[in-house]
Coordinates of C-alpha atoms and ligand atoms in Angstrom, one line a residue:
X249 CA -23.3 -13.1 -3.7
X250 CA -22.5 -13.5 -0.1
X251 CA -19.3 -15.1 1.2
X252 CA -19.2 -15.8 4.9
X253 CA -16.7 -17.2 7.5
X254 CA -13.8 -15.9 5.5
X255 CA -10.3 -15.0 6.6
X256 CA -9.8 -11.8 4.4
X257 CA -6.4 -10.6 3.2
X258 CA -7.7 -7.4 1.5
X259 CA -4.6 -6.5 -0.5
X260 CA -4.0 -3.2 1.2
X261 CA -1.4 -4.4 3.6
X262 CA -3.8 -4.4 6.5
X263 CA -3.7 -7.4 8.9
X264 CA -6.2 -10.1 7.9
X265 CA -9.8 -9.9 9.0
X266 CA -11.1 -13.1 10.8
X267 CA -14.6 -14.6 10.3
X268 CA -15.4 -11.9 7.9
X269 CA -18.3 -11.5 5.5
X270 CA -18.1 -10.2 2.0
X271 CA -21.2 -9.1 0.1
X272 CA -21.1 -8.7 -3.7
X273 CA -23.8 -7.0 -5.8
X274 CA -23.7 -6.5 -9.5
X275 CA -20.2 -7.8 -9.7
X276 CA -18.8 -5.3 -7.2
X277 CA -17.9 -5.6 -3.5
X278 CA -20.4 -3.7 -1.4
X279 CA -19.5 -4.7 2.1
X280 CA -16.6 -6.3 4.0
X281 CA -17.1 -6.7 7.7
X282 CA -15.8 -8.7 10.5
X283 CA -18.8 -10.2 12.1
X284 CA -17.1 -12.0 15.0
X285 CA -19.7 -14.7 15.4
X286 CA -21.3 -17.1 12.9
X287 CA -23.6 -15.0 10.9
X288 CA -27.3 -15.9 11.0
X289 CA -28.5 -18.4 8.4
X290 CA -28.2 -16.5 5.2
X291 CA -29.8 -18.1 2.2
X292 CA -27.4 -18.6 -0.8
X293 CA -24.3 -17.8 1.2
X294 CA -21.0 -19.5 0.5
X295 CA -19.6 -20.6 3.8
X296 CA -15.9 -20.5 3.3
X297 CA -15.2 -22.4 6.5
X298 CA -12.4 -20.1 7.6
X299 CA -10.5 -20.3 4.3
X300 CA -8.5 -17.3 3.1
X301 CA -10.2 -14.9 0.7
X302 CA -8.0 -12.4 -1.1
X303 CA -8.1 -10.3 -4.3
X304 CA -7.5 -12.3 -7.5
X305 CA -3.8 -12.2 -8.4
X306 CA -2.7 -9.7 -11.1
X307 CA 0.3 -10.5 -13.3
X308 CA 1.8 -7.2 -14.4
X309 CA 4.3 -8.6 -16.8
X310 CA 3.3 -11.5 -19.0
X311 CA 3.8 -12.4 -22.7
X312 CA 0.5 -14.1 -23.7
X313 CA 2.1 -15.4 -26.9
X314 CA 1.3 -18.7 -28.6
X315 CA 5.1 -19.2 -28.4
X316 CA 5.4 -21.7 -25.6
X317 CA 9.2 -22.0 -25.6
X318 CA 9.3 -20.9 -22.0
X319 CA 6.5 -23.3 -21.0
X320 CA 7.8 -26.8 -21.8
X321 CA 4.9 -29.3 -21.9
X322 CA 2.2 -26.6 -22.0
X323 CA 1.6 -26.3 -25.8
X324 CA 1.3 -29.0 -28.4
X325 CA 4.2 -31.6 -28.5
X326 CA 7.0 -30.7 -30.9
X327 CA 6.4 -31.5 -34.5
X328 CA 8.0 -34.7 -35.8
X329 CA 9.9 -34.8 -39.1
X330 CA 7.4 -35.8 -41.8
X331 CA 4.4 -34.2 -40.2
X332 CA 2.6 -31.7 -42.3
X333 CA 3.3 -28.1 -41.3
X334 CA 1.0 -27.1 -38.5
X335 CA -1.5 -24.4 -39.2
X336 CA -0.5 -21.1 -37.7
X337 CA -4.0 -20.7 -36.3
X338 CA -3.3 -23.5 -33.8
X339 CA -1.7 -20.8 -31.8
X340 CA -5.0 -19.2 -31.0
X341 CA -6.1 -22.4 -29.3
X342 CA -2.9 -22.4 -27.3
X343 CA -3.8 -18.8 -26.2
X344 CA -7.3 -19.8 -25.3
X345 CA -5.9 -22.7 -23.1
X346 CA -3.5 -20.3 -21.5
X347 CA -6.3 -17.9 -20.7
X348 CA -8.4 -20.6 -19.0
X349 CA -5.4 -22.0 -17.1
X350 CA -4.5 -18.5 -15.8
X351 CA -8.0 -17.9 -14.5
X352 CA -8.2 -21.3 -12.9
X353 CA -4.9 -20.5 -11.0
X354 CA -6.5 -17.3 -9.6
X355 CA -4.9 -14.8 -12.0
X356 CA -7.8 -12.5 -12.7
X357 CA -6.0 -9.8 -14.5
X358 CA -2.9 -9.9 -16.8
X359 CA -1.0 -7.1 -18.4
X360 CA 0.6 -8.4 -21.6
X361 CA 3.9 -6.6 -22.3
X362 CA 4.5 -7.9 -25.8
X363 CA 3.2 -10.7 -28.0
X364 CA 3.8 -11.6 -31.6
X365 CA 1.5 -10.0 -34.2
X366 CA -1.6 -8.9 -32.2
X367 CA -2.2 -12.1 -30.4
X368 CA -2.8 -10.5 -27.0
X369 CA -5.3 -8.1 -28.4
X370 CA -7.1 -10.9 -30.1
X371 CA -7.2 -12.9 -26.9
X372 CA -8.3 -9.8 -24.9
X373 CA -11.2 -9.4 -27.3
X374 CA -12.1 -13.1 -27.1
X375 CA -12.3 -12.9 -23.3
X376 CA -14.1 -9.6 -23.3
X377 CA -16.7 -10.8 -25.7
X378 CA -17.3 -14.0 -23.7
X379 CA -16.0 -16.4 -26.3
X380 CA -13.1 -17.6 -24.1
X381 CA -12.8 -17.8 -20.3
X382 CA -9.8 -15.9 -19.1
X383 CA -8.5 -13.0 -17.0
X384 CA -9.0 -9.4 -17.8
X385 CA -6.2 -8.6 -20.3
X386 CA -4.4 -5.3 -21.0
X387 CA -2.2 -5.2 -24.1
X388 CA 0.6 -2.8 -25.2
X389 CA 0.1 -3.7 -28.9
X390 CA 3.7 -3.8 -30.2
X391 CA 6.7 -2.8 -28.1
X392 CA 8.2 0.4 -29.3
X393 CA 12.0 0.0 -29.8
X394 CA 14.7 2.0 -31.5
X395 CA 16.0 0.1 -34.6
X396 CA 18.0 -2.6 -32.9
X397 CA 19.2 -6.2 -33.2
X398 CA 16.3 -7.3 -31.0
X399 CA 14.0 -6.3 -33.8
X400 CA 15.5 -9.0 -36.0
X401 CA 14.6 -11.6 -33.3
X402 CA 11.3 -10.4 -32.0
X403 CA 10.0 -9.3 -35.4
X404 CA 6.3 -8.6 -35.1
X405 CA 6.5 -8.1 -31.3
X406 CA 8.3 -4.9 -32.0
X407 CA 7.5 -1.6 -33.7
X408 CA 10.9 -0.1 -34.5
X409 CA 11.1 3.6 -34.6
X410 CA 13.7 6.3 -34.8
X411 CA 13.6 10.0 -33.9
X412 CA 11.0 11.7 -31.6
X413 CA 8.4 12.2 -34.4
X414 CA 8.5 8.5 -35.4
X415 CA 8.2 7.5 -31.7
X416 CA 5.1 9.6 -31.5
X417 CA 3.7 8.0 -34.6
X418 CA 4.5 4.6 -33.2
X419 CA 2.5 5.5 -30.0
X420 CA -0.5 6.5 -32.2
X421 CA -0.2 3.3 -34.2
X422 CA -0.5 1.2 -31.1
X423 CA -3.6 3.0 -30.0
X424 CA -5.0 2.4 -33.5
X425 CA -4.4 -1.3 -33.1
X426 CA -6.3 -1.3 -29.8
X427 CA -3.5 -1.1 -27.2
X428 CA -4.4 -0.2 -23.7
X429 CA -1.0 1.4 -22.9
X430 CA 2.4 1.8 -24.4
X431 CA 5.6 -0.3 -23.8
X432 CA 9.0 1.0 -24.8
X433 CA 12.6 -0.5 -24.8
X434 CA 14.7 2.0 -22.8
X435 CA 17.6 -0.4 -23.1
X436 CA 18.5 -3.5 -25.0
X437 CA 17.4 -6.9 -23.9
X438 CA 19.4 -9.5 -21.9
X439 CA 18.2 -12.3 -24.3
X440 CA 19.8 -10.7 -27.4
X441 CA 23.5 -11.5 -27.9
X442 CA 24.0 -8.5 -30.1
X443 CA 22.5 -6.0 -27.6
X444 CA 24.3 -4.5 -24.7
X445 CA 21.7 -4.0 -22.0
X446 CA 23.8 -1.4 -20.2
X447 CA 23.5 1.8 -22.2
X448 CA 20.2 3.5 -23.1
X449 CA 19.0 2.3 -26.4
X450 CA 16.9 5.3 -27.3
X451 CA 17.9 8.9 -26.9
X452 CA 16.3 11.1 -24.2
X453 CA 14.4 13.0 -26.8
X454 CA 13.0 9.8 -28.3
X455 CA 11.9 8.4 -24.9
X456 CA 10.4 11.8 -24.0
X457 CA 8.4 11.8 -27.2
X458 CA 6.8 8.5 -26.4
X459 CA 6.0 9.4 -22.8
X460 CA 4.6 12.8 -23.8
X461 CA 2.5 11.4 -26.6
X462 CA 1.1 8.5 -24.6
X463 CA 0.3 10.7 -21.6
X464 CA -1.2 13.4 -23.8
X465 CA -3.5 10.8 -25.2
X466 CA -4.3 9.4 -21.8
X467 CA -2.5 6.1 -21.6
X468 CA 0.3 4.8 -19.4
X469 CA 3.9 3.9 -20.3
X470 CA 5.8 0.8 -19.3
X471 CA 9.6 0.9 -19.8
X472 CA 11.8 -2.1 -20.3
X473 CA 14.9 -1.1 -18.3
X474 CA 18.1 -3.0 -17.6
X475 CA 21.1 -0.7 -17.4
X476 CA 21.3 2.4 -15.3
X477 CA 21.3 5.0 -18.1
X478 CA 18.0 3.8 -19.4
X479 CA 16.7 3.7 -15.9
X480 CA 17.7 7.3 -15.4
X481 CA 16.0 8.5 -18.6
X482 CA 12.8 6.5 -17.9
X483 CA 12.5 7.8 -14.3
X484 CA 13.3 11.4 -15.3
X485 CA 10.9 11.4 -18.2
X486 CA 8.2 10.0 -15.9
X487 CA 7.2 6.5 -17.3
X488 CA 4.6 4.8 -15.1
X489 CA 6.3 1.4 -14.6
X490 CA 9.9 0.1 -14.8
X491 CA 10.1 -3.5 -16.0
X492 CA 13.0 -5.5 -14.7
X493 CA 15.0 -2.4 -13.5
X494 CA 17.7 -4.6 -12.0
X495 CA 20.4 -1.9 -12.0
X496 CA 18.5 0.5 -9.8
X497 CA 20.1 -0.7 -6.6
X498 CA 23.3 1.1 -7.9
X499 CA 21.6 4.5 -7.7
X500 CA 19.3 4.8 -4.7
X501 CA 18.4 8.4 -5.6
X502 CA 16.5 7.0 -8.6
X503 CA 14.5 4.6 -6.3
X504 CA 13.7 7.6 -4.1
X505 CA 12.4 9.5 -7.2
X506 CA 10.3 6.4 -8.1
X507 CA 8.8 6.3 -4.7
X508 CA 8.0 10.0 -4.8
X509 CA 6.5 9.9 -8.2
X510 CA 4.6 6.6 -7.8
X511 CA 6.5 4.9 -10.5
X512 CA 6.0 1.1 -10.0
X513 CA 8.8 -1.5 -10.2
X514 CA 8.0 -4.9 -11.7
X515 CA 11.1 -6.9 -10.7
X516 CA 10.4 -10.0 -12.8
X517 CA 12.8 -12.2 -10.8
X518 CA 11.7 -15.4 -12.6
X519 CA 12.9 -14.3 -16.0
X520 CA 16.5 -14.0 -14.6
X521 CA 16.1 -17.5 -13.0
X522 CA 15.0 -18.7 -16.5
X523 CA 18.1 -17.5 -18.3
X524 CA 20.6 -18.1 -15.5
X525 CA 19.3 -21.6 -14.4
X526 CA 16.4 -23.0 -16.3
X527 CA 17.1 -22.7 -20.0
X528 CA 20.9 -22.5 -20.0
X529 CA 21.2 -24.9 -22.9
X530 CA 19.0 -22.7 -25.1
X531 CA 21.1 -19.5 -24.9
X532 CA 24.5 -18.3 -25.8
X533 CA 26.9 -18.9 -22.9
X534 CA 27.7 -15.2 -22.6
X535 CA 24.0 -14.5 -22.0
X536 CA 23.8 -17.1 -19.3
X537 CA 26.8 -15.7 -17.5
X538 CA 25.3 -12.2 -17.8
X539 CA 22.0 -13.5 -16.5
X540 CA 23.7 -14.9 -13.4
X541 CA 25.0 -11.4 -12.6
X542 CA 21.7 -9.9 -13.4
X543 CA 19.8 -12.3 -11.1
X544 CA 21.9 -11.1 -8.1
X545 CA 21.3 -7.5 -9.1
X546 CA 17.5 -8.1 -9.5
X547 CA 17.3 -9.4 -5.9
X548 CA 19.5 -6.5 -4.7
X549 CA 17.2 -4.0 -6.4
X550 CA 14.0 -5.6 -5.0
X551 CA 15.4 -5.2 -1.5
X552 CA 16.6 -1.6 -2.1
X553 CA 13.3 -0.7 -3.7
X554 CA 11.4 -2.0 -0.8
X555 CA 13.6 0.0 1.6
X556 CA 13.0 3.1 -0.5
X557 CA 9.2 2.7 -0.4
X558 CA 8.8 2.0 -4.1
X559 CA 5.5 0.4 -5.1
X560 CA 6.3 -3.2 -6.2
X561 CA 4.2 -5.3 -8.6
X562 CA 4.3 -9.0 -9.5
X563 CA 5.4 -9.8 -13.0
X564 CA 6.1 -13.5 -13.8
X565 CA 7.7 -12.9 -17.3
X566 CA 8.0 -16.7 -17.6
X567 CA 6.0 -19.9 -18.0
X568 CA 4.1 -22.0 -17.9
X569 CA 0.8 -20.1 -17.6
X570 CA -0.7 -20.8 -14.2
X571 CA 2.5 -20.9 -12.3
X572 CA 2.7 -17.1 -12.0
X573 CA 2.7 -17.2 -8.2
X574 CA 6.2 -18.6 -8.3
X575 CA 7.2 -14.9 -8.8
X576 CA 5.4 -14.0 -5.6
X577 CA 7.2 -16.8 -3.8
X578 CA 10.5 -15.5 -5.1
X579 CA 9.7 -11.9 -4.0
X580 CA 9.1 -13.3 -0.5
X581 CA 12.3 -15.3 -0.7
X582 CA 13.9 -11.9 -1.7
X583 CA 12.8 -10.2 1.5
X584 CA 9.2 -9.1 1.2
X585 CA 7.0 -10.4 4.0
X586 CA 4.2 -12.7 2.8
X587 CA 1.7 -9.9 3.5
X588 CA 3.8 -7.5 1.4
X589 CA 4.2 -10.1 -1.3
X590 CA 0.4 -10.6 -1.5
X591 CA 0.0 -6.8 -1.6
X592 CA 2.5 -6.6 -4.5
X593 CA 0.7 -9.3 -6.4
X594 CA -2.7 -7.6 -5.9
X595 CA -2.8 -3.9 -5.2
X596 CA 0.7 -3.3 -6.3
X597 CA 0.1 -4.8 -9.7
X598 CA -3.3 -3.0 -10.0
X599 CA -1.4 0.2 -9.4
X600 CA 1.1 -0.7 -12.1
X601 CA -1.9 -1.1 -14.5
X602 CA -3.6 2.1 -13.4
X603 CA -6.5 0.0 -12.1
X604 CA -6.1 0.4 -8.4
X605 CA -9.6 1.8 -7.9
X606 CA -11.1 -1.1 -9.8
X607 CA -9.2 -4.3 -8.8
X608 CA -6.5 -5.6 -6.5
X609 CA -8.3 -5.1 -3.2
X610 CA -11.2 -6.6 -1.2
X611 CA -12.7 -3.3 -0.4
X612 CA -16.2 -1.8 -1.0
X613 CA -16.5 -0.5 -4.5
X614 CA -13.9 -2.8 -6.1
X615 CA -14.8 -5.3 -8.8
X616 CA -15.3 -8.7 -7.1
X617 CA -12.3 -10.5 -8.6
X618 CA -11.5 -12.9 -5.8
X619 CA -9.4 -15.9 -4.9
X620 CA -10.3 -18.3 -2.1
X621 CA -7.5 -20.6 -1.0
X622 CA -7.5 -23.6 1.3
X623 CA -4.9 -22.6 3.9
X624 CA -2.9 -19.6 5.0
X625 CA -0.6 -18.0 2.4
X626 CA 0.8 -15.8 5.1
X627 CA 2.2 -18.9 6.9
X628 CA 3.2 -20.7 3.7
X629 CA 3.3 -18.5 0.6
X630 CA 4.2 -21.5 -1.6
X631 CA 0.7 -22.9 -1.3
X632 CA -0.4 -20.3 -3.8
X633 CA 1.4 -22.3 -6.5
X634 CA -0.5 -25.5 -5.6
X635 CA -3.6 -26.0 -7.8
X636 CA -5.1 -28.3 -5.1
X637 CA -5.3 -25.3 -2.8
X638 CA -7.0 -23.0 -5.2
X639 CA -10.5 -23.4 -3.8
X640 CA -12.5 -20.8 -5.7
X641 CA -12.0 -18.1 -8.2
X642 CA -14.5 -15.4 -8.6
X643 CA -14.5 -13.0 -11.6
X644 CA -16.7 -9.9 -11.3
X645 CA -19.0 -11.6 -8.9
X646 CA -19.3 -14.9 -10.9
X647 CA -17.7 -18.2 -9.7
X648 CA -15.4 -19.3 -12.6
X649 CA -13.6 -22.1 -10.8
X650 CA -14.4 -24.0 -7.7
X651 CA -13.5 -27.0 -5.6
X652 CA -16.2 -26.1 -3.2
X653 CA -18.8 -28.9 -2.8
X654 CA -22.2 -27.9 -4.3
X655 CA -23.7 -28.1 -0.8
X656 CA -21.6 -25.1 0.3
X657 CA -24.0 -22.9 -1.6
X658 CA -27.2 -22.8 0.3
X659 CA -28.3 -22.2 3.9
X660 CA -25.3 -22.8 6.1
X661 CA -25.7 -25.2 9.0
Ligands
ZN123 ZN1 9.1 -9.5 -20.6

């Protein structure tokens, strides 16, 4: 596959290449070069007409659940009284639709950070086996939490465990289920009235047990972190990613340690907008008030993390599927330059997933997961949310979505 006449934002933070050529062989990028002039007539080339080519977007914090409560209008219409109960298996069709929509929006990789039952693993396998079109998916299996009120709400999304040995067993169980990495709850959750998100929810020994066991077995660790004490334990024990992490601005030394150790921050601004602004009728008033404070803190932490040189990733943590780039827009509103924002949503996220050598950049050797957009996201980052501007999506060298006229493939004029 040969793509010509492209404006390339390669995801590394470098300035865009103009009139560039990208050559793909066997699903991987083999050449990226700025040719300067129109290339000679190359048979089978896609002439991008100066459109922007960038790495496919990577969502580092998604819940690929058939629960569409955060995606009004996306799933089936609500059941009416008198209807027969709906089969639980309908949920798998909702998941398949989400996968297709994500890919069509240019999201070529997703890290699922917790779904009910093993839905994300089932969807990952459906995509991997070619049954369903969708992004590459990484799943944590079930979230490892200390016994806590959240377990009563999130039921099969959680594996509750207590004591360092049980934490290790919980890690092993997730790998047995087919998890790609491990997620833990270092603190309580802002969406659970009976949990205080401020103190650490597990002891240092418990958290250390998870991290040690996961790393010993060769998988990464994502930590749900809200309050500062949980942040401290997670950073000191060396988790790989901090999810939310909104309190970190209060202790810049922790951000410094994250930058030094390559611990990635996934700020998930959208989830705070959800609770503070979007779904205020659905939550207890005290949680809405708390979310308003947390929203401000999340933006403060984004800016402080950027100043400290922390690697930042894009995690939507909201719905509907396909609108994930709103998180990128919000990170830019929060102070990242558009180029930094695109870098966060591509290479930053790939780094969060431990896949930086495989995806997230348009560089030789990388898997050809690519997004071509009609326009310049560096001039208007909001265009990445507009389905009309998503011109082409390429997954491992195969075009999986395209608005390009068929004549574009063939000898250019
Ligand atoms: Zn989440």
